[in-house]
Amino acid sequence: FHGADSSGHPEGCPFERIKAGGQPESSTLQVSSSGRTFLVTCAPVPDEAGDLWRVIHTATDITGLKHADLAISESEARYRTMFETSTDAILLINGTILDCNRSAERLLGFTRAEIVGHDPAEFSFPVQPGGTTPEEAAADPGPAAGAEPNRFFPWQYRKGDGTLIETNVSLTPVTLPEGRRLIAIIRDVTAKKQAEEAIRKSEAVLRLITDSASDMVWLSDLDLVPLYVSPSVVRLRGFT
């Protein structure tokens, strides 16, 4: 079983332990001669006096199972690395938050221990821009009930210090061994929103200036097609 070159029982062999203790023993052993992995079990057979007399050996080839376990472990390690290193905040949800990554801690301003076990609504603004409350959003089955594969929507969160966080959320249902769950991938777009608002205000100020100017001001493309004309152009030229 251990191969022609074996000089004795390999390290961890249950046979040596059963001789010492007289109790059933089992170990997982890799047999170098075959490259296979076995679950080896040794069961004692006592004599009439109760002393160890014989040993029943059972070897079950679990090579395929070990390979599958290794593949699962490697896959879990890869996804865990992706989960933890993502620049987007990620929440695993089943009514309450089951897990979160480091980006979620930075986004919300709380530690993982302060986030896990809580309702996502606790970290949201009470009323969203569209008038929806977190409770109303949670009552909408959406992807949780399989009505749609995933959903994308803007959402406002509240940081630990009360700061408003503008985000875009991707909510996707997944089936895990523990059951159906939701994965929320949350991208912070606060800076983008602030930049857009600054541009909007700048454009509004510029329009106010040009609309009030007595000089004629117009904007055209490279073919001289007018894109904007100030009111002074209309007054002085007599065209609308």
Tab-separated table of C-alpha atoms in Angstrom:
chain	number	residue	atom	x	y	z
A	1	PHE	CA	0.000	0.000	0.000
A	2	HIS	CA	2.780	2.430	0.911
A	3	GLY	CA	4.935	1.311	-2.009
A	4	ALA	CA	7.879	-1.050	-2.520
A	5	ASP	CA	10.364	1.568	-1.357
A	6	SER	CA	8.587	2.136	1.964
A	7	SER	CA	10.730	1.422	5.014
A	8	GLY	CA	7.834	1.370	7.434
A	9	HIS	CA	4.681	3.172	8.380
A	10	PRO	CA	4.626	6.820	7.248
A	11	GLU	CA	4.344	9.682	9.702
A	12	GLY	CA	0.778	10.055	10.908
A	13	CYS	CA	-0.183	6.474	10.117
A	14	PRO	CA	-3.096	5.479	12.416
A	15	PHE	CA	-1.655	1.975	12.837
A	16	GLU	CA	1.069	3.243	15.160
A	17	ARG	CA	-1.452	5.153	17.268
A	18	ILE	CA	-3.848	2.232	17.585
A	19	LYS	CA	-1.042	0.030	18.881
A	20	ALA	CA	-0.332	2.613	21.560
A	21	GLY	CA	-3.912	3.416	22.548
A	22	GLY	CA	-6.013	0.496	21.409
A	23	GLN	CA	-8.743	2.846	20.115
A	24	PRO	CA	-9.986	3.360	16.527
A	25	GLU	CA	-7.823	5.856	14.662
A	26	SER	CA	-7.982	7.535	11.259
A	27	SER	CA	-5.738	9.833	9.250
A	28	THR	CA	-5.504	11.354	5.794
A	29	LEU	CA	-2.375	10.082	4.078
A	30	GLN	CA	-0.820	10.811	0.714
A	31	VAL	CA	0.796	7.754	-0.794
A	32	SER	CA	3.860	8.873	-2.724
A	33	SER	CA	4.070	5.682	-4.775
A	34	SER	CA	0.693	6.355	-6.394
A	35	GLY	CA	0.312	10.090	-5.862
A	36	ARG	CA	-3.136	9.407	-4.399
A	37	THR	CA	-4.658	10.594	-1.126
A	38	PHE	CA	-6.476	8.149	1.165
A	39	LEU	CA	-8.542	8.326	4.321
A	40	VAL	CA	-7.017	5.479	6.319
A	41	THR	CA	-8.935	4.034	9.271
A	42	CYS	CA	-7.690	1.404	11.706
A	43	ALA	CA	-10.167	-0.467	13.905
A	44	PRO	CA	-8.980	-2.735	16.762
A	45	VAL	CA	-9.978	-6.390	17.056
A	46	PRO	CA	-9.419	-7.553	20.665
A	47	ASP	CA	-8.744	-11.085	21.839
A	48	GLU	CA	-10.713	-12.856	24.556
A	49	ALA	CA	-8.709	-11.026	27.217
A	50	GLY	CA	-9.527	-7.649	25.660
A	51	ASP	CA	-6.015	-7.044	24.402
A	52	LEU	CA	-5.292	-5.881	20.887
A	53	TRP	CA	-5.157	-8.935	18.641
A	54	ARG	CA	-5.749	-7.819	15.087
A	55	VAL	CA	-6.274	-4.514	13.248
A	56	ILE	CA	-8.752	-3.889	10.449
A	57	HIS	CA	-7.385	-1.380	7.910
A	58	THR	CA	-9.690	0.580	5.625
A	59	ALA	CA	-8.356	2.951	2.967
A	60	THR	CA	-10.744	5.181	1.018
A	61	ASP	CA	-9.393	7.022	-2.013
A	62	ILE	CA	-10.341	10.699	-1.496
A	63	THR	CA	-7.998	12.166	-4.129
A	64	GLY	CA	-10.867	13.620	-6.157
A	65	LEU	CA	-12.439	15.097	-3.036
A	66	LYS	CA	-9.138	16.665	-1.971
A	67	HIS	CA	-8.686	18.175	-5.438
A	68	ALA	CA	-12.229	19.565	-5.294
A	69	ASP	CA	-11.607	20.993	-1.807
A	70	LEU	CA	-8.377	22.583	-3.019
A	71	ALA	CA	-10.115	24.092	-6.050
A	72	ILE	CA	-12.879	25.481	-3.825
A	73	SER	CA	-10.345	26.911	-1.374
A	74	GLU	CA	-8.379	28.549	-4.186
A	75	SER	CA	-11.572	29.953	-5.696
A	76	GLU	CA	-12.707	31.303	-2.327
A	77	ALA	CA	-9.281	32.863	-1.805
A	78	ARG	CA	-9.423	34.568	-5.224
A	79	TYR	CA	-12.911	35.960	-4.647
A	80	ARG	CA	-12.016	37.039	-1.125
A	81	THR	CA	-9.018	38.909	-2.510
A	82	MET	CA	-11.235	40.599	-5.125
A	83	PHE	CA	-13.788	41.393	-2.409
A	84	GLU	CA	-11.246	42.947	-0.053
A	85	THR	CA	-9.224	44.857	-2.667
A	86	SER	CA	-12.167	46.339	-4.598
A	87	THR	CA	-12.169	50.131	-4.627
A	88	ASP	CA	-15.980	50.016	-4.561
A	89	ALA	CA	-17.770	49.315	-1.297
A	90	ILE	CA	-19.367	45.848	-1.256
A	91	LEU	CA	-22.067	44.623	1.121
A	92	LEU	CA	-23.455	41.089	1.416
A	93	ILE	CA	-27.058	41.440	2.544
A	94	ASN	CA	-29.828	39.188	3.809
A	95	GLY	CA	-32.169	41.687	5.452
A	96	THR	CA	-29.201	42.789	7.530
A	97	ILE	CA	-25.583	43.189	6.440
A	98	LEU	CA	-23.726	39.870	6.660
A	99	ASP	CA	-20.339	41.042	5.446
A	100	CYS	CA	-18.564	44.082	4.045
A	101	ASN	CA	-15.174	44.916	2.600
A	102	ARG	CA	-12.620	47.511	3.675
A	103	SER	CA	-13.876	49.993	1.070
A	104	ALA	CA	-17.301	49.866	2.754
A	105	GLU	CA	-15.647	50.707	6.073
A	106	ARG	CA	-13.948	53.737	4.489
A	107	LEU	CA	-17.096	54.839	2.652
A	108	LEU	CA	-19.413	54.661	5.662
A	109	GLY	CA	-16.888	55.692	8.292
A	110	PHE	CA	-17.535	52.667	10.508
A	111	THR	CA	-15.596	49.497	11.276
A	112	ARG	CA	-16.728	46.104	10.004
A	113	ALA	CA	-17.906	45.199	13.507
A	114	GLU	CA	-20.077	48.340	13.528
A	115	ILE	CA	-21.549	47.574	10.081
A	116	VAL	CA	-22.205	43.812	10.108
A	117	GLY	CA	-25.528	42.833	11.643
A	118	HIS	CA	-27.171	46.184	10.962
A	119	ASP	CA	-29.914	47.132	8.528
A	120	PRO	CA	-28.531	49.010	5.483
A	121	ALA	CA	-31.205	51.647	6.136
A	122	GLU	CA	-29.329	52.678	9.282
A	123	PHE	CA	-26.561	54.098	7.088
A	124	SER	CA	-28.910	55.795	4.589
A	125	PHE	CA	-30.432	59.259	4.568
A	126	PRO	CA	-34.037	59.093	5.842
A	127	VAL	CA	-35.485	60.362	2.561
A	128	GLN	CA	-33.826	59.900	-0.804
A	129	PRO	CA	-33.910	62.518	-3.608
A	130	GLY	CA	-36.881	60.838	-5.296
A	131	GLY	CA	-38.839	60.863	-2.044
A	132	THR	CA	-38.283	57.142	-1.379
A	133	THR	CA	-37.480	56.064	2.160
A	134	PRO	CA	-35.069	53.180	2.870
A	135	GLU	CA	-37.983	51.215	4.329
A	136	GLU	CA	-39.994	51.609	1.107
A	137	ALA	CA	-37.000	50.523	-0.957
A	138	ALA	CA	-36.536	47.440	1.226
A	139	ALA	CA	-40.227	46.540	0.775
A	140	ASP	CA	-39.796	46.523	-3.017
A	141	PRO	CA	-38.946	42.872	-3.855
A	142	GLY	CA	-36.939	43.766	-6.970
A	143	PRO	CA	-33.995	41.442	-7.497
A	144	ALA	CA	-34.421	39.857	-4.072
A	145	ALA	CA	-37.506	38.040	-5.332
A	146	GLY	CA	-36.013	37.326	-8.729
A	147	ALA	CA	-38.228	39.906	-10.429
A	148	GLU	CA	-35.135	41.272	-12.179
A	149	PRO	CA	-31.549	39.970	-12.340
A	150	ASN	CA	-30.007	43.170	-11.020
A	151	ARG	CA	-30.827	46.784	-10.385
A	152	PHE	CA	-28.898	50.056	-10.612
A	153	PHE	CA	-29.947	53.206	-8.788
A	154	PRO	CA	-28.560	56.345	-7.099
A	155	TRP	CA	-28.578	56.331	-3.309
A	156	GLN	CA	-27.524	58.677	-0.539
A	157	TYR	CA	-25.659	57.296	2.458
A	158	ARG	CA	-24.709	59.064	5.645
A	159	LYS	CA	-21.129	58.765	6.860
A	160	GLY	CA	-20.348	58.204	10.521
A	161	ASP	CA	-19.755	61.939	10.984
A	162	GLY	CA	-23.044	62.798	9.238
A	163	THR	CA	-21.478	63.706	5.871
A	164	LEU	CA	-23.655	63.096	2.824
A	165	ILE	CA	-22.330	60.454	0.417
A	166	GLU	CA	-23.718	60.339	-3.122
A	167	THR	CA	-23.464	56.835	-4.607
A	168	ASN	CA	-24.530	54.631	-7.484
A	169	VAL	CA	-25.605	51.172	-6.310
A	170	SER	CA	-25.650	47.884	-8.209
A	171	LEU	CA	-27.855	45.327	-6.430
A	172	THR	CA	-27.545	41.713	-7.599
A	173	PRO	CA	-29.072	38.480	-6.225
A	174	VAL	CA	-26.735	35.516	-5.722
A	175	THR	CA	-27.296	31.950	-4.543
A	176	LEU	CA	-24.816	30.728	-1.942
A	177	PRO	CA	-24.714	27.440	-0.015
A	178	GLU	CA	-26.397	29.297	2.878
A	179	GLY	CA	-29.244	30.489	0.637
A	180	ARG	CA	-30.183	33.463	-1.505
A	181	ARG	CA	-28.383	36.724	-0.759
A	182	LEU	CA	-27.960	40.200	-2.240
A	183	ILE	CA	-24.654	41.774	-3.182
A	184	ALA	CA	-24.622	45.572	-3.191
A	185	ILE	CA	-21.710	47.177	-5.036
A	186	ILE	CA	-21.587	50.845	-4.051
A	187	ARG	CA	-19.579	53.432	-5.978
A	188	ASP	CA	-18.898	56.808	-4.369
A	189	VAL	CA	-19.813	59.544	-6.880
A	190	THR	CA	-19.822	62.420	-4.389
A	191	ALA	CA	-16.871	64.201	-6.015
A	192	LYS	CA	-18.393	63.721	-9.470
A	193	LYS	CA	-21.731	65.147	-8.307
A	194	GLN	CA	-20.010	68.112	-6.681
A	195	ALA	CA	-18.052	68.794	-9.881
A	196	GLU	CA	-21.230	68.606	-11.962
A	197	GLU	CA	-22.972	71.018	-9.580
A	198	ALA	CA	-20.019	73.414	-9.735
A	199	ILE	CA	-20.136	73.355	-13.547
A	200	ARG	CA	-23.903	73.935	-13.512
A	201	LYS	CA	-23.526	76.936	-11.217
A	202	SER	CA	-20.652	78.295	-13.310
A	203	GLU	CA	-22.731	77.964	-16.469
A	204	ALA	CA	-25.654	79.700	-14.761
A	205	VAL	CA	-23.416	82.615	-13.732
A	206	LEU	CA	-21.931	82.851	-17.233
A	207	ARG	CA	-25.394	82.865	-18.793
A	208	LEU	CA	-26.515	85.583	-16.373
A	209	ILE	CA	-23.518	87.713	-17.377
A	210	THR	CA	-23.988	87.216	-21.117
A	211	ASP	CA	-27.758	87.694	-20.914
A	212	SER	CA	-27.198	91.015	-19.122
A	213	ALA	CA	-24.391	92.271	-21.372
A	214	SER	CA	-25.051	95.162	-23.752
A	215	ASP	CA	-22.442	93.827	-26.168
A	216	MET	CA	-23.488	91.167	-28.625
A	217	VAL	CA	-22.292	87.724	-27.553
A	218	TRP	CA	-22.779	84.548	-29.472
A	219	LEU	CA	-21.411	81.019	-29.566
A	220	SER	CA	-21.046	79.043	-32.786
A	221	ASP	CA	-19.584	75.781	-33.982
A	222	LEU	CA	-16.726	75.568	-36.510
A	223	ASP	CA	-19.210	75.949	-39.371
A	224	LEU	CA	-20.412	79.238	-37.834
A	225	VAL	CA	-23.771	77.726	-36.948
A	226	PRO	CA	-25.011	79.691	-33.893
A	227	LEU	CA	-25.365	77.636	-30.746
A	228	TYR	CA	-26.146	80.535	-28.429
A	229	VAL	CA	-26.911	84.228	-28.898
A	230	SER	CA	-27.306	86.749	-26.116
A	231	PRO	CA	-30.470	88.857	-25.833
A	232	SER	CA	-28.463	91.877	-27.025
A	233	VAL	CA	-28.019	90.198	-30.422
A	234	VAL	CA	-31.766	89.848	-30.739
A	235	ARG	CA	-32.321	93.482	-29.716
A	236	LEU	CA	-29.686	94.964	-32.019
A	237	ARG	CA	-30.188	92.705	-35.004
A	238	GLY	CA	-33.958	92.455	-34.821
A	239	PHE	CA	-34.051	88.679	-35.182
A	240	THR	CA	-35.274	86.049	-32.705
